[in-house]
């Protein structure tokens, strides 16, 4: 009797978690990246997100690694 209730509950929980993670890590990231790139294109900016962040920190005089720039580009979306 307990299995009749528990199995569908576990299946729906797993499907829900997988759906949320897919949305959050794939779809949301794609939409944000597309939005930023379309805004750059709209204002005729010929630089990538990576180049803009790298140039900003170079102008400030702060050294920054490529890994950190990639993390910041993802964070700023």
JSON list of C-alpha atoms in Angstrom, two decimals:
[
{"chain": "A", "resi": 1, "resn": "UNK", "atom": "CA", "xyz": [0.00, 0.00, 0.00]},
{"chain": "A", "resi": 2, "resn": "UNK", "atom": "CA", "xyz": [2.83, 2.37, 0.82]},
{"chain": "A", "resi": 3, "resn": "UNK", "atom": "CA", "xyz": [4.51, 1.62, -2.52]},
{"chain": "A", "resi": 4, "resn": "UNK", "atom": "CA", "xyz": [1.36, 2.74, -4.38]},
{"chain": "A", "resi": 5, "resn": "UNK", "atom": "CA", "xyz": [1.72, 6.21, -2.88]},
{"chain": "A", "resi": 6, "resn": "UNK", "atom": "CA", "xyz": [5.50, 6.42, -2.68]},
{"chain": "A", "resi": 7, "resn": "UNK", "atom": "CA", "xyz": [6.49, 5.35, -6.20]},
{"chain": "A", "resi": 8, "resn": "UNK", "atom": "CA", "xyz": [4.44, 7.98, -8.12]},
{"chain": "A", "resi": 9, "resn": "UNK", "atom": "CA", "xyz": [5.51, 10.61, -5.60]},
{"chain": "A", "resi": 10, "resn": "UNK", "atom": "CA", "xyz": [9.19, 9.77, -6.11]},
{"chain": "A", "resi": 11, "resn": "UNK", "atom": "CA", "xyz": [8.79, 9.70, -9.90]},
{"chain": "A", "resi": 12, "resn": "UNK", "atom": "CA", "xyz": [7.10, 13.09, -9.98]},
{"chain": "A", "resi": 13, "resn": "UNK", "atom": "CA", "xyz": [9.73, 14.54, -7.61]},
{"chain": "A", "resi": 14, "resn": "UNK", "atom": "CA", "xyz": [12.59, 13.31, -9.81]},
{"chain": "A", "resi": 15, "resn": "UNK", "atom": "CA", "xyz": [10.90, 14.59, -12.98]},
{"chain": "A", "resi": 16, "resn": "UNK", "atom": "CA", "xyz": [10.28, 17.96, -11.31]},
{"chain": "A", "resi": 17, "resn": "UNK", "atom": "CA", "xyz": [13.87, 18.32, -10.16]},
{"chain": "A", "resi": 18, "resn": "UNK", "atom": "CA", "xyz": [15.22, 17.33, -13.58]},
{"chain": "A", "resi": 19, "resn": "UNK", "atom": "CA", "xyz": [12.86, 19.79, -15.27]},
{"chain": "A", "resi": 20, "resn": "UNK", "atom": "CA", "xyz": [13.87, 22.63, -12.96]},
{"chain": "A", "resi": 21, "resn": "UNK", "atom": "CA", "xyz": [17.59, 21.97, -13.39]},
{"chain": "A", "resi": 22, "resn": "UNK", "atom": "CA", "xyz": [17.19, 21.76, -17.16]},
{"chain": "A", "resi": 23, "resn": "UNK", "atom": "CA", "xyz": [15.39, 25.09, -17.18]},
{"chain": "A", "resi": 24, "resn": "UNK", "atom": "CA", "xyz": [17.80, 26.80, -14.81]},
{"chain": "A", "resi": 25, "resn": "UNK", "atom": "CA", "xyz": [21.07, 25.52, -16.28]},
{"chain": "A", "resi": 26, "resn": "UNK", "atom": "CA", "xyz": [20.22, 25.28, -19.99]},
{"chain": "A", "resi": 27, "resn": "UNK", "atom": "CA", "xyz": [17.15, 27.25, -21.07]},
{"chain": "A", "resi": 28, "resn": "UNK", "atom": "CA", "xyz": [17.58, 30.25, -18.75]},
{"chain": "A", "resi": 29, "resn": "UNK", "atom": "CA", "xyz": [21.27, 30.53, -19.63]},
{"chain": "A", "resi": 30, "resn": "UNK", "atom": "CA", "xyz": [20.46, 30.38, -23.36]},
{"chain": "A", "resi": 31, "resn": "UNK", "atom": "CA", "xyz": [17.75, 33.06, -23.06]},
{"chain": "A", "resi": 32, "resn": "UNK", "atom": "CA", "xyz": [20.01, 35.39, -21.07]},
{"chain": "A", "resi": 33, "resn": "UNK", "atom": "CA", "xyz": [22.91, 34.97, -23.47]},
{"chain": "A", "resi": 34, "resn": "UNK", "atom": "CA", "xyz": [20.60, 35.55, -26.45]},
{"chain": "A", "resi": 35, "resn": "UNK", "atom": "CA", "xyz": [19.17, 38.67, -24.80]},
{"chain": "A", "resi": 36, "resn": "UNK", "atom": "CA", "xyz": [22.60, 40.18, -24.13]},
{"chain": "A", "resi": 37, "resn": "UNK", "atom": "CA", "xyz": [23.83, 39.39, -27.64]},
{"chain": "A", "resi": 38, "resn": "UNK", "atom": "CA", "xyz": [20.71, 40.83, -29.26]},
{"chain": "A", "resi": 39, "resn": "UNK", "atom": "CA", "xyz": [21.09, 44.01, -27.19]},
{"chain": "A", "resi": 40, "resn": "UNK", "atom": "CA", "xyz": [24.71, 44.34, -28.29]},
{"chain": "A", "resi": 41, "resn": "UNK", "atom": "CA", "xyz": [23.63, 43.85, -31.90]},
{"chain": "A", "resi": 42, "resn": "UNK", "atom": "CA", "xyz": [20.74, 46.34, -31.50]},
{"chain": "A", "resi": 43, "resn": "UNK", "atom": "CA", "xyz": [23.15, 49.09, -30.46]},
{"chain": "A", "resi": 44, "resn": "UNK", "atom": "CA", "xyz": [25.68, 48.04, -33.12]},
{"chain": "A", "resi": 45, "resn": "UNK", "atom": "CA", "xyz": [28.36, 47.03, -30.60]},
{"chain": "A", "resi": 46, "resn": "UNK", "atom": "CA", "xyz": [30.89, 44.82, -32.33]},
{"chain": "A", "resi": 47, "resn": "UNK", "atom": "CA", "xyz": [32.40, 43.34, -29.17]},
{"chain": "A", "resi": 48, "resn": "UNK", "atom": "CA", "xyz": [31.54, 40.17, -27.29]},
{"chain": "A", "resi": 49, "resn": "UNK", "atom": "CA", "xyz": [30.61, 40.05, -23.62]},
{"chain": "A", "resi": 50, "resn": "UNK", "atom": "CA", "xyz": [34.04, 38.60, -22.89]},
{"chain": "A", "resi": 51, "resn": "UNK", "atom": "CA", "xyz": [35.83, 41.45, -24.68]},
{"chain": "A", "resi": 52, "resn": "UNK", "atom": "CA", "xyz": [33.80, 44.13, -22.91]},
{"chain": "A", "resi": 53, "resn": "UNK", "atom": "CA", "xyz": [34.55, 42.73, -19.45]},
{"chain": "A", "resi": 54, "resn": "UNK", "atom": "CA", "xyz": [38.24, 42.19, -20.28]},
{"chain": "A", "resi": 55, "resn": "UNK", "atom": "CA", "xyz": [38.57, 45.76, -21.60]},
{"chain": "A", "resi": 56, "resn": "UNK", "atom": "CA", "xyz": [36.81, 47.17, -18.53]},
{"chain": "A", "resi": 57, "resn": "UNK", "atom": "CA", "xyz": [39.27, 45.54, -16.14]},
{"chain": "A", "resi": 58, "resn": "UNK", "atom": "CA", "xyz": [42.23, 46.48, -18.35]},
{"chain": "A", "resi": 59, "resn": "UNK", "atom": "CA", "xyz": [41.13, 50.13, -18.25]},
{"chain": "A", "resi": 60, "resn": "UNK", "atom": "CA", "xyz": [40.87, 49.93, -14.45]},
{"chain": "A", "resi": 61, "resn": "UNK", "atom": "CA", "xyz": [44.41, 48.58, -14.40]},
{"chain": "A", "resi": 62, "resn": "UNK", "atom": "CA", "xyz": [43.44, 45.34, -12.68]},
{"chain": "A", "resi": 63, "resn": "UNK", "atom": "CA", "xyz": [44.82, 42.08, -14.04]},
{"chain": "A", "resi": 64, "resn": "UNK", "atom": "CA", "xyz": [42.13, 39.45, -14.56]},
{"chain": "A", "resi": 65, "resn": "UNK", "atom": "CA", "xyz": [42.34, 35.87, -15.76]},
{"chain": "A", "resi": 66, "resn": "UNK", "atom": "CA", "xyz": [40.31, 34.48, -18.65]},
{"chain": "A", "resi": 67, "resn": "UNK", "atom": "CA", "xyz": [38.58, 32.08, -16.27]},
{"chain": "A", "resi": 68, "resn": "UNK", "atom": "CA", "xyz": [37.45, 34.97, -14.06]},
{"chain": "A", "resi": 69, "resn": "UNK", "atom": "CA", "xyz": [36.23, 36.90, -17.12]},
{"chain": "A", "resi": 70, "resn": "UNK", "atom": "CA", "xyz": [34.15, 33.90, -18.20]},
{"chain": "A", "resi": 71, "resn": "UNK", "atom": "CA", "xyz": [32.68, 33.60, -14.70]},
{"chain": "A", "resi": 72, "resn": "UNK", "atom": "CA", "xyz": [31.83, 37.30, -14.65]},
{"chain": "A", "resi": 73, "resn": "UNK", "atom": "CA", "xyz": [30.22, 37.12, -18.09]},
{"chain": "A", "resi": 74, "resn": "UNK", "atom": "CA", "xyz": [27.98, 34.32, -16.87]},
{"chain": "A", "resi": 75, "resn": "UNK", "atom": "CA", "xyz": [27.24, 36.12, -13.60]},
{"chain": "A", "resi": 76, "resn": "UNK", "atom": "CA", "xyz": [26.32, 39.42, -15.28]},
{"chain": "A", "resi": 77, "resn": "UNK", "atom": "CA", "xyz": [23.67, 37.81, -17.48]}
]
